Amino acid sequence: MAAAGPASGSGPAAPVLAVDVGGTKLAAAVVEPGGRVVAYDRVATPNGEGLDAEGLWRTLQGLLDKVHADAGFPPLGGVGAGCGGPMTWPAAEVSPLNIPAWRGFPLRERLRARYPGLPVRVHNDAVCVAIGEHWRGAGRGRSNLLGMVVSTGVGGGLILGGRLVDGASGNAGHIGHVVVEPSGPPCECGGHGCLEAIARGPGLVAWARAEGWRQGGQDVTGVELASDARRGHPVAVAAMRRAGHAIGVAIASATHLCDLDVVAIGGGVSQAGALLFDPVEEAFRAHAWMAFARKTQIVPAALGQTAGLIGAAALIVAQDRYWNAGD
Amino acid sequence: MAAAGPASGSGPAAPVLAVDVGGTKLAAAVVEPGGRVVAYDRVATPNGEGLDAEGLWRTLQGLLDKVHADAGFPPLGGVGAGCGGPMTWPAAEVSPLNIPAWRGFPLRERLRARYPGLPVRVHNDAVCVAIGEHWRGAGRGRSNLLGMVVSTGVGGGLILGGRLVDGASGNAGHIGHVVVEPSGPPCECGGHGCLEAIARGPGLVAWARAEGWRQGGQDVTGVELASDARRGHPVAVAAMRRAGHAIGVAIASATHLCDLDVVAIGGGVSQAGALLFDPVEEAFRAHAWMAFARKTQIVPAALGQTAGLIGAAALIVAQDRYWNAGD
């Protein structure tokens, strides 16, 4: 599949200001229409006592100004943003789970006011990662992709028939809440046995601690657990097997329903490499036997930290494939 | 959403010959461009010893000739067919699980040769039911639908963003192989714990017999089991609860992944009515807590026996929404 260009009904040829709002960091970039990142910066997400919505917005504004300056103040073709959910969509009043300062914060409206006359589009952060991986990463040239982020939560985005799937309310792609064990552990969503309840970093850390791993450590995350697994710590390895098995079951369900070409897995937990991907593959193949399902490829995400920014830019420059909500 | 018409890039204004090839019956109809069935007939699928591929084809030809005659030999705008899977797609060399006489039978090519110059399109029979329910049934006017058929097998089809989802090889919609119990019973697909392994009619009958229901009966099906449930037989009621629970879990997974407006359930087992739909809803709500998921409506299919024929006709007359494979 060729790169998006003006002839295909895609967006402007000018660079895009891309934004990624997460609970850990705020990141921004100027992205060329072809997908190249020409300026990038990030700051830790402010989360001090007494931080209000406007304080966080000012920090984000400062970051956006800086990357625009770093790129030499090019005229912009638009602003694309990924943000942690939930949010209303496409209006993007955002209430990110891990950012208590923003509850119903009108992110799209604020960005529009700050960049008048430009198209401004916001989608879920994991959806933006999936878009990035489809447009310029591990799913490039494939028509049917599930992009997954296995990190503090388990998120995702779905591309079918070469186009982003939004669903009824912009919430398609919640692979983290596919049920992998109906009588499994409670999930923060209110349900139980969701993939996220088992495979998210904090869930794996809690499980590993109960099994004797770094019981005294504070603030350790799934990234450290993945790192210890690579060093051969048996409990950490077992935690990756536990996560991998759940992920493999969820992917089997997803490809039976959606007939996927490729599943790209990123996020901190995926840094365990084969210690995660081998059990993913094993569980997937134990459940996916039909010829069409067995053709699905499960691969590491290719773009790393900038996947979400590149995907956010694609909301503007490849709008024919990734933005279905009008202006 | 308005009905398909020539202005929307849809198909011909002439009636369509619609075909439904299943393991139990062959059915055919002449369907007007608006979806009305003007002639209909069916025959039991021949399955005698020594039946060969050509014998079955001759029976189907006779049925098609009869319904075309019954409708007064109108000029046709095309031929649409649903057929049990698996099949190659869109070439439609079909090998229906329950029709051993056809293995790699070139159904689309044969229909093309018999109706030269007309568009001829074939899709999975459960996909055609989902299309019918979206176009003229329980999902009319909604953009995101999962259509399910709970019968000898558990099949389905997926409409997202108002268009049929085919997936990488035309196999999207296999809701019957979403995993609902990873350590559950073996499935004919080779896996285990699939929805179909638990909720398909023969699986429920086997379970109910083991629990003491009609242990001596031969050839009873899920339809009789549903009927006994309605008469209050406690084992039959428990079997419907078992099926309903599994269906509800699968729907929770499906709507988390695809953000569905509506799920329409048809097929013989669904004739149990509230005895099936109440446990479906209960299990769904035990797993689907996020606001977007709880908005998904689960309803009985509306079109009954002709859903698949109406959907097959839509492959021709509403091709802009339901046929993504070129001619």
Short mmCIF file of N, CA and C in Angstrom, two decimals, chain A residues 148-308:
data_model
loop_
_atom_site.label_atom_id
_atom_site.label_comp_id
_atom_site.label_asym_id
_atom_site.label_seq_id
_atom_site.Cartn_x
_atom_site.Cartn_y
_atom_site.Cartn_z
N MET A 148 -1.32 -3.49 20.03
CA MET A 148 -1.52 -3.64 21.48
C MET A 148 -0.41 -2.91 22.23
N VAL A 149 -0.77 -2.31 23.36
CA VAL A 149 0.20 -1.69 24.26
C VAL A 149 0.03 -2.37 25.62
N VAL A 150 1.06 -3.12 26.04
CA VAL A 150 1.00 -3.84 27.32
C VAL A 150 1.91 -3.10 28.28
N SER A 151 1.30 -2.34 29.15
CA SER A 151 2.06 -1.41 29.98
C SER A 151 1.34 -1.31 31.33
N THR A 152 1.17 -0.09 31.85
CA THR A 152 0.41 0.07 33.10
C THR A 152 -1.01 -0.45 32.92
N GLY A 153 -1.56 -0.26 31.74
CA GLY A 153 -2.81 -0.90 31.34
C GLY A 153 -2.53 -1.73 30.09
N VAL A 154 -3.57 -2.31 29.55
CA VAL A 154 -3.44 -3.02 28.28
C VAL A 154 -4.44 -2.38 27.31
N GLY A 155 -3.92 -1.64 26.34
CA GLY A 155 -4.79 -0.95 25.39
C GLY A 155 -4.54 -1.42 23.99
N GLY A 156 -5.30 -0.85 23.06
CA GLY A 156 -5.09 -1.24 21.68
C GLY A 156 -5.92 -0.45 20.71
N GLY A 157 -5.71 -0.78 19.45
CA GLY A 157 -6.46 -0.16 18.37
C GLY A 157 -6.56 -1.15 17.23
N LEU A 158 -7.60 -0.99 16.43
CA LEU A 158 -7.97 -1.99 15.43
C LEU A 158 -8.06 -1.33 14.06
N ILE A 159 -7.33 -1.89 13.11
CA ILE A 159 -7.41 -1.46 11.71
C ILE A 159 -7.97 -2.63 10.93
N LEU A 160 -9.07 -2.44 10.24
CA LEU A 160 -9.65 -3.51 9.42
C LEU A 160 -9.95 -2.97 8.03
N GLY A 161 -9.66 -3.77 7.02
CA GLY A 161 -9.87 -3.31 5.65
C GLY A 161 -9.09 -2.05 5.35
N GLY A 162 -7.95 -1.88 6.04
CA GLY A 162 -7.09 -0.74 5.78
C GLY A 162 -7.51 0.56 6.44
N ARG A 163 -8.57 0.52 7.25
CA ARG A 163 -9.07 1.73 7.88
C ARG A 163 -9.22 1.54 9.39
N LEU A 164 -9.02 2.62 10.13
CA LEU A 164 -9.24 2.56 11.57
C LEU A 164 -10.70 2.24 11.88
N VAL A 165 -10.90 1.32 12.84
CA VAL A 165 -12.24 1.02 13.35
C VAL A 165 -12.47 1.85 14.61
N ASP A 166 -13.51 2.67 14.60
CA ASP A 166 -13.84 3.47 15.78
C ASP A 166 -14.90 2.82 16.65
N GLY A 167 -15.81 2.08 16.02
CA GLY A 167 -16.95 1.55 16.76
C GLY A 167 -17.98 2.63 17.03
N ALA A 168 -18.97 2.28 17.84
CA ALA A 168 -20.13 3.13 18.05
C ALA A 168 -19.78 4.47 18.71
N SER A 169 -18.73 4.48 19.53
CA SER A 169 -18.43 5.69 20.31
C SER A 169 -16.94 5.98 20.36
N GLY A 170 -16.19 5.49 19.38
CA GLY A 170 -14.75 5.73 19.35
C GLY A 170 -13.97 4.84 20.29
N ASN A 171 -14.60 3.80 20.83
CA ASN A 171 -13.95 2.96 21.83
C ASN A 171 -13.50 1.59 21.34
N ALA A 172 -13.60 1.35 20.04
CA ALA A 172 -13.10 0.07 19.54
C ALA A 172 -11.61 -0.06 19.84
N GLY A 173 -11.17 -1.31 20.03
CA GLY A 173 -9.76 -1.57 20.29
C GLY A 173 -9.43 -1.91 21.73
N HIS A 174 -10.44 -1.99 22.59
CA HIS A 174 -10.18 -2.28 24.01
C HIS A 174 -9.84 -3.77 24.22
N ILE A 175 -8.75 -4.22 23.61
CA ILE A 175 -8.32 -5.61 23.73
C ILE A 175 -8.04 -5.98 25.19
N GLY A 176 -7.69 -5.01 26.00
CA GLY A 176 -7.42 -5.27 27.42
C GLY A 176 -8.62 -5.79 28.19
N HIS A 177 -9.80 -5.64 27.61
CA HIS A 177 -11.00 -6.09 28.32
C HIS A 177 -11.70 -7.24 27.61
N VAL A 178 -10.99 -7.87 26.69
CA VAL A 178 -11.41 -9.19 26.23
C VAL A 178 -11.25 -10.15 27.41
N VAL A 179 -12.25 -10.98 27.62
CA VAL A 179 -12.27 -11.88 28.77
C VAL A 179 -11.42 -13.11 28.45
N VAL A 180 -10.39 -13.34 29.25
CA VAL A 180 -9.52 -14.50 29.01
C VAL A 180 -9.68 -15.58 30.08
N GLU A 181 -10.37 -15.27 31.15
CA GLU A 181 -10.55 -16.23 32.25
C GLU A 181 -11.80 -15.78 33.03
N PRO A 182 -12.97 -16.31 32.65
CA PRO A 182 -14.23 -15.74 33.19
C PRO A 182 -14.27 -15.69 34.72
N SER A 183 -13.58 -16.62 35.38
CA SER A 183 -13.56 -16.59 36.84
C SER A 183 -12.25 -16.01 37.35
N GLY A 184 -11.58 -15.24 36.51
CA GLY A 184 -10.28 -14.69 36.86
C GLY A 184 -10.36 -13.49 37.78
N PRO A 185 -9.21 -12.84 38.02
CA PRO A 185 -9.13 -11.75 39.01
C PRO A 185 -9.96 -10.54 38.62
N PRO A 186 -10.36 -9.76 39.62
CA PRO A 186 -11.12 -8.54 39.34
C PRO A 186 -10.30 -7.55 38.53
N CYS A 187 -11.01 -6.79 37.70
CA CYS A 187 -10.36 -5.80 36.84
C CYS A 187 -10.81 -4.41 37.27
N GLU A 188 -9.97 -3.42 37.03
CA GLU A 188 -10.35 -2.05 37.42
C GLU A 188 -11.58 -1.56 36.66
N CYS A 189 -11.91 -2.21 35.57
CA CYS A 189 -13.10 -1.79 34.81
C CYS A 189 -14.38 -2.15 35.54
N GLY A 190 -14.30 -3.03 36.54
CA GLY A 190 -15.49 -3.49 37.24
C GLY A 190 -15.80 -4.95 36.95
N GLY A 191 -15.23 -5.46 35.88
CA GLY A 191 -15.44 -6.86 35.52
C GLY A 191 -14.41 -7.77 36.18
N HIS A 192 -14.24 -8.94 35.61
CA HIS A 192 -13.23 -9.84 36.12
C HIS A 192 -12.77 -10.76 35.00
N GLY A 193 -11.49 -11.16 35.11
CA GLY A 193 -10.94 -12.06 34.11
C GLY A 193 -10.58 -11.40 32.80
N CYS A 194 -10.59 -10.06 32.75
CA CYS A 194 -10.13 -9.35 31.56
C CYS A 194 -8.63 -9.60 31.36
N LEU A 195 -8.20 -9.52 30.12
CA LEU A 195 -6.76 -9.59 29.83
C LEU A 195 -5.98 -8.60 30.68
N GLU A 196 -6.47 -7.37 30.77
CA GLU A 196 -5.76 -6.34 31.53
C GLU A 196 -5.59 -6.70 33.00
N ALA A 197 -6.59 -7.36 33.58
CA ALA A 197 -6.51 -7.73 35.00
C ALA A 197 -5.32 -8.65 35.25
N ILE A 198 -4.95 -9.43 34.25
CA ILE A 198 -3.86 -10.39 34.41
C ILE A 198 -2.53 -9.82 33.90
N ALA A 199 -2.55 -9.17 32.74
CA ALA A 199 -1.30 -8.88 32.03
C ALA A 199 -0.77 -7.47 32.20
N ARG A 200 -1.52 -6.58 32.85
CA ARG A 200 -0.96 -5.23 32.99
C ARG A 200 0.22 -5.24 33.96
N GLY A 201 1.15 -4.33 33.78
CA GLY A 201 2.36 -4.31 34.59
C GLY A 201 2.09 -4.40 36.08
N PRO A 202 1.28 -3.51 36.66
CA PRO A 202 1.07 -3.58 38.11
C PRO A 202 0.46 -4.91 38.57
N GLY A 203 -0.37 -5.50 37.73
CA GLY A 203 -0.95 -6.80 38.07
C GLY A 203 0.13 -7.88 38.10
N LEU A 204 1.04 -7.83 37.13
CA LEU A 204 2.13 -8.80 37.11
C LEU A 204 3.08 -8.59 38.27
N VAL A 205 3.35 -7.33 38.60
CA VAL A 205 4.23 -7.02 39.73
C VAL A 205 3.62 -7.55 41.03
N ALA A 206 2.32 -7.32 41.20
CA ALA A 206 1.66 -7.81 42.42
C ALA A 206 1.72 -9.33 42.49
N TRP A 207 1.48 -9.98 41.36
CA TRP A 207 1.55 -11.43 41.33
C TRP A 207 2.97 -11.92 41.66
N ALA A 208 3.97 -11.28 41.05
CA ALA A 208 5.36 -11.70 41.26
C ALA A 208 5.78 -11.48 42.71
N ARG A 209 5.35 -10.38 43.29
CA ARG A 209 5.68 -10.14 44.70
C ARG A 209 5.10 -11.21 45.61
N ALA A 210 3.85 -11.58 45.32
CA ALA A 210 3.23 -12.63 46.12
C ALA A 210 3.99 -13.94 45.99
N GLU A 211 4.72 -14.08 44.88
CA GLU A 211 5.53 -15.29 44.66
C GLU A 211 6.97 -15.12 45.15
N GLY A 212 7.26 -13.95 45.75
CA GLY A 212 8.58 -13.80 46.37
C GLY A 212 9.54 -12.86 45.66
N TRP A 213 9.09 -12.19 44.59
CA TRP A 213 9.99 -11.32 43.81
C TRP A 213 10.07 -9.93 44.44
N ARG A 214 11.25 -9.46 44.77
CA ARG A 214 11.50 -8.09 45.26
C ARG A 214 10.42 -7.60 46.21
N GLN A 215 10.13 -8.41 47.22
CA GLN A 215 8.99 -8.04 48.06
C GLN A 215 9.15 -6.69 48.74
N GLY A 216 10.41 -6.28 48.95
CA GLY A 216 10.61 -5.00 49.63
C GLY A 216 10.63 -3.80 48.71
N GLY A 217 10.72 -4.01 47.40
CA GLY A 217 10.92 -2.88 46.48
C GLY A 217 9.69 -1.98 46.38
N GLN A 218 9.94 -0.68 46.26
CA GLN A 218 8.85 0.27 46.05
C GLN A 218 8.88 0.72 44.61
N ASP A 219 7.73 1.05 44.09
CA ASP A 219 7.63 1.71 42.79
C ASP A 219 8.25 0.91 41.64
N VAL A 220 8.40 -0.38 41.81
CA VAL A 220 8.88 -1.15 40.66
C VAL A 220 7.72 -1.36 39.71
N THR A 221 8.05 -1.46 38.44
CA THR A 221 7.01 -1.56 37.41
C THR A 221 7.22 -2.80 36.56
N GLY A 222 6.32 -2.97 35.60
CA GLY A 222 6.45 -4.08 34.67
C GLY A 222 7.74 -4.03 33.87
N VAL A 223 8.30 -2.84 33.69
CA VAL A 223 9.56 -2.74 32.94
C VAL A 223 10.69 -3.42 33.71
N GLU A 224 10.74 -3.18 35.06
CA GLU A 224 11.77 -3.85 35.87
C GLU A 224 11.53 -5.36 35.90
N LEU A 225 10.25 -5.73 35.94
CA LEU A 225 9.92 -7.16 35.96
C LEU A 225 10.39 -7.81 34.66
N ALA A 226 10.14 -7.14 33.53
CA ALA A 226 10.59 -7.65 32.23
C ALA A 226 12.11 -7.74 32.21
N SER A 227 12.76 -6.73 32.79
CA SER A 227 14.22 -6.70 32.84
C SER A 227 14.77 -7.86 33.68
N ASP A 228 14.14 -8.10 34.83
CA ASP A 228 14.57 -9.23 35.68
C ASP A 228 14.33 -10.57 34.97
N ALA A 229 13.24 -10.63 34.20
CA ALA A 229 12.99 -11.87 33.45
C ALA A 229 14.14 -12.13 32.47
N ARG A 230 14.59 -11.08 31.82
CA ARG A 230 15.71 -11.25 30.87
C ARG A 230 16.99 -11.67 31.60
N ARG A 231 17.11 -11.30 32.86
CA ARG A 231 18.27 -11.72 33.63
C ARG A 231 18.10 -13.12 34.22
N GLY A 232 16.92 -13.71 33.99
CA GLY A 232 16.73 -15.10 34.39
C GLY A 232 16.06 -15.30 35.74
N HIS A 233 15.53 -14.24 36.35
CA HIS A 233 14.86 -14.44 37.63
C HIS A 233 13.63 -15.32 37.40
N PRO A 234 13.58 -16.49 38.08
CA PRO A 234 12.51 -17.45 37.74
C PRO A 234 11.10 -16.92 37.98
N VAL A 235 10.90 -16.13 39.03
CA VAL A 235 9.55 -15.61 39.26
C VAL A 235 9.18 -14.60 38.17
N ALA A 236 10.15 -13.78 37.78
CA ALA A 236 9.88 -12.82 36.72
C ALA A 236 9.59 -13.54 35.40
N VAL A 237 10.33 -14.60 35.15
CA VAL A 237 10.07 -15.39 33.94
C VAL A 237 8.66 -15.98 33.99
N ALA A 238 8.29 -16.48 35.17
CA ALA A 238 6.94 -17.06 35.31
C ALA A 238 5.86 -16.00 35.13
N ALA A 239 6.13 -14.78 35.59
CA ALA A 239 5.16 -13.69 35.42
C ALA A 239 4.98 -13.39 33.93
N MET A 240 6.07 -13.43 33.18
CA MET A 240 5.97 -13.18 31.73
C MET A 240 5.19 -14.31 31.05
N ARG A 241 5.39 -15.53 31.53
CA ARG A 241 4.61 -16.64 30.97
C ARG A 241 3.12 -16.43 31.25
N ARG A 242 2.84 -16.00 32.47
CA ARG A 242 1.44 -15.75 32.85
C ARG A 242 0.82 -14.69 31.95
N ALA A 243 1.55 -13.60 31.74
CA ALA A 243 1.05 -12.54 30.87
C ALA A 243 0.92 -13.04 29.43
N GLY A 244 1.95 -13.74 28.98
CA GLY A 244 1.96 -14.20 27.60
C GLY A 244 0.81 -15.14 27.30
N HIS A 245 0.52 -16.01 28.24
CA HIS A 245 -0.59 -16.94 28.03
C HIS A 245 -1.90 -16.18 27.86
N ALA A 246 -2.13 -15.22 28.74
CA ALA A 246 -3.38 -14.45 28.66
C ALA A 246 -3.45 -13.66 27.35
N ILE A 247 -2.32 -13.09 26.96
CA ILE A 247 -2.30 -12.32 25.71
C ILE A 247 -2.59 -13.23 24.52
N GLY A 248 -2.01 -14.42 24.52
CA GLY A 248 -2.23 -15.36 23.41
C GLY A 248 -3.68 -15.77 23.28
N VAL A 249 -4.35 -16.00 24.42
CA VAL A 249 -5.77 -16.35 24.38
C VAL A 249 -6.58 -15.20 23.81
N ALA A 250 -6.29 -13.98 24.25
CA ALA A 250 -7.03 -12.82 23.76
C ALA A 250 -6.82 -12.61 22.26
N ILE A 251 -5.61 -12.85 21.79
CA ILE A 251 -5.34 -12.69 20.36
C ILE A 251 -6.09 -13.76 19.56
N ALA A 252 -6.17 -14.98 20.09
CA ALA A 252 -6.95 -16.01 19.39
C ALA A 252 -8.39 -15.56 19.23
N SER A 253 -8.98 -15.06 20.31
CA SER A 253 -10.35 -14.56 20.22
C SER A 253 -10.46 -13.43 19.21
N ALA A 254 -9.51 -12.51 19.26
CA ALA A 254 -9.58 -11.34 18.38
C ALA A 254 -9.45 -11.73 16.91
N THR A 255 -8.58 -12.66 16.61
CA THR A 255 -8.42 -12.99 15.18
C THR A 255 -9.55 -13.87 14.69
N HIS A 256 -10.13 -14.69 15.55
CA HIS A 256 -11.32 -15.42 15.12
C HIS A 256 -12.46 -14.45 14.79
N LEU A 257 -12.56 -13.39 15.54
CA LEU A 257 -13.63 -12.42 15.28
C LEU A 257 -13.30 -11.50 14.11
N CYS A 258 -12.04 -11.11 13.97
CA CYS A 258 -11.69 -10.04 13.01
C CYS A 258 -10.79 -10.49 11.87
N ASP A 259 -10.28 -11.72 11.88
CA ASP A 259 -9.46 -12.24 10.77
C ASP A 259 -8.30 -11.29 10.48
N LEU A 260 -7.37 -11.24 11.43
CA LEU A 260 -6.28 -10.27 11.37
C LEU A 260 -5.10 -10.78 10.55
N ASP A 261 -4.42 -9.87 9.88
CA ASP A 261 -3.13 -10.20 9.26
C ASP A 261 -2.03 -10.24 10.30
N VAL A 262 -2.05 -9.25 11.20
CA VAL A 262 -0.89 -9.08 12.06
C VAL A 262 -1.33 -8.42 13.38
N VAL A 263 -0.67 -8.85 14.46
CA VAL A 263 -0.85 -8.24 15.77
C VAL A 263 0.51 -7.71 16.21
N ALA A 264 0.57 -6.41 16.49
CA ALA A 264 1.83 -5.79 16.91
C ALA A 264 1.72 -5.45 18.39
N ILE A 265 2.68 -5.93 19.18
CA ILE A 265 2.64 -5.75 20.63
C ILE A 265 3.78 -4.85 21.08
N GLY A 266 3.44 -3.74 21.72
CA GLY A 266 4.43 -2.86 22.31
C GLY A 266 4.13 -2.60 23.77
N GLY A 267 4.80 -1.61 24.34
CA GLY A 267 4.63 -1.28 25.76
C GLY A 267 5.72 -1.91 26.59
N GLY A 268 5.88 -1.40 27.83
CA GLY A 268 7.00 -1.80 28.68
C GLY A 268 7.11 -3.29 28.91
N VAL A 269 5.98 -3.97 29.12
CA VAL A 269 6.04 -5.40 29.40
C VAL A 269 6.60 -6.17 28.21
N SER A 270 6.37 -5.63 26.99
CA SER A 270 6.83 -6.35 25.79
C SER A 270 8.35 -6.33 25.68
N GLN A 271 9.01 -5.51 26.49
CA GLN A 271 10.47 -5.48 26.47
C GLN A 271 11.09 -6.79 26.98
N ALA A 272 10.27 -7.68 27.52
CA ALA A 272 10.78 -8.99 27.91
C ALA A 272 11.15 -9.84 26.69
N GLY A 273 10.75 -9.43 25.51
CA GLY A 273 11.15 -10.14 24.29
C GLY A 273 10.59 -11.54 24.24
N ALA A 274 11.45 -12.51 23.86
CA ALA A 274 10.99 -13.89 23.66
C ALA A 274 10.37 -14.48 24.92
N LEU A 275 10.78 -13.99 26.09
CA LEU A 275 10.20 -14.51 27.34
C LEU A 275 8.71 -14.19 27.43
N LEU A 276 8.28 -13.16 26.73
CA LEU A 276 6.85 -12.87 26.61
C LEU A 276 6.29 -13.47 25.32
N PHE A 277 6.97 -13.24 24.21
CA PHE A 277 6.40 -13.61 22.91
C PHE A 277 6.30 -15.13 22.72
N ASP A 278 7.21 -15.90 23.30
CA ASP A 278 7.10 -17.36 23.16
C ASP A 278 5.83 -17.90 23.81
N PRO A 279 5.55 -17.55 25.07
CA PRO A 279 4.26 -18.03 25.62
C PRO A 279 3.04 -17.42 24.93
N VAL A 280 3.13 -16.20 24.41
CA VAL A 280 2.03 -15.65 23.62
C VAL A 280 1.73 -16.59 22.45
N GLU A 281 2.78 -16.93 21.72
CA GLU A 281 2.63 -17.77 20.54
C GLU A 281 2.09 -19.16 20.91
N GLU A 282 2.61 -19.68 22.00
CA GLU A 282 2.19 -21.02 22.44
C GLU A 282 0.69 -21.04 22.79
N ALA A 283 0.25 -20.07 23.55
CA ALA A 283 -1.18 -20.03 23.92
C ALA A 283 -2.04 -19.73 22.69
N PHE A 284 -1.56 -18.84 21.85
CA PHE A 284 -2.31 -18.54 20.62
C PHE A 284 -2.51 -19.81 19.81
N ARG A 285 -1.45 -20.59 19.61
CA ARG A 285 -1.54 -21.78 18.77
C ARG A 285 -2.31 -22.91 19.43
N ALA A 286 -2.44 -22.87 20.74
CA ALA A 286 -3.28 -23.86 21.42
C ALA A 286 -4.76 -23.58 21.19
N HIS A 287 -5.08 -22.34 20.83
CA HIS A 287 -6.50 -21.98 20.66
C HIS A 287 -6.87 -21.66 19.22
N ALA A 288 -5.91 -21.35 18.39
CA ALA A 288 -6.22 -20.93 17.01
C ALA A 288 -5.78 -22.02 16.05
N TRP A 289 -6.71 -22.80 15.58
CA TRP A 289 -6.41 -23.96 14.73
C TRP A 289 -6.90 -23.78 13.31
N MET A 290 -7.90 -22.96 13.10
CA MET A 290 -8.42 -22.83 11.75
C MET A 290 -7.37 -22.15 10.87
N ALA A 291 -7.31 -22.58 9.62
CA ALA A 291 -6.21 -22.14 8.74
C ALA A 291 -6.11 -20.62 8.71
N PHE A 292 -7.23 -19.93 8.59
CA PHE A 292 -7.15 -18.47 8.47
C PHE A 292 -6.55 -17.85 9.72
N ALA A 293 -6.87 -18.41 10.89
CA ALA A 293 -6.38 -17.83 12.13
C ALA A 293 -4.89 -18.09 12.31
N ARG A 294 -4.44 -19.25 11.90
CA ARG A 294 -3.02 -19.59 12.08
C ARG A 294 -2.11 -18.75 11.21
N LYS A 295 -2.67 -18.09 10.21
CA LYS A 295 -1.85 -17.20 9.38
C LYS A 295 -1.54 -15.87 10.05
N THR A 296 -2.27 -15.56 11.12
CA THR A 296 -2.04 -14.28 11.80
C THR A 296 -0.63 -14.24 12.39
N GLN A 297 0.08 -13.17 12.11
CA GLN A 297 1.44 -13.03 12.65
C GLN A 297 1.42 -12.16 13.90
N ILE A 298 2.18 -12.57 14.91
CA ILE A 298 2.28 -11.80 16.15
C ILE A 298 3.72 -11.29 16.23
N VAL A 299 3.87 -9.98 16.23
CA VAL A 299 5.21 -9.38 16.12
C VAL A 299 5.39 -8.26 17.14
N PRO A 300 6.64 -7.95 17.49
CA PRO A 300 6.87 -6.78 18.34
C PRO A 300 6.55 -5.50 17.56
N ALA A 301 6.03 -4.51 18.28
CA ALA A 301 5.84 -3.19 17.67
C ALA A 301 7.19 -2.68 17.20
N ALA A 302 7.17 -1.86 16.16
CA ALA A 302 8.43 -1.45 15.53
C ALA A 302 8.87 -0.03 15.87
N LEU A 303 7.95 0.82 16.30
CA LEU A 303 8.27 2.25 16.36
C LEU A 303 8.74 2.74 17.73
N GLY A 304 8.58 1.93 18.77
CA GLY A 304 9.03 2.37 20.09
C GLY A 304 8.24 3.56 20.60
N GLN A 305 8.94 4.44 21.31
CA GLN A 305 8.29 5.53 22.05
C GLN A 305 7.51 6.51 21.18
N THR A 306 7.90 6.63 19.91
CA THR A 306 7.25 7.65 19.09
C THR A 306 6.04 7.12 18.33
N ALA A 307 5.68 5.85 18.53
CA ALA A 307 4.56 5.28 17.78
C ALA A 307 3.29 6.12 17.93
N GLY A 308 2.99 6.51 19.18
CA GLY A 308 1.76 7.27 19.43
C GLY A 308 1.79 8.64 18.78
#
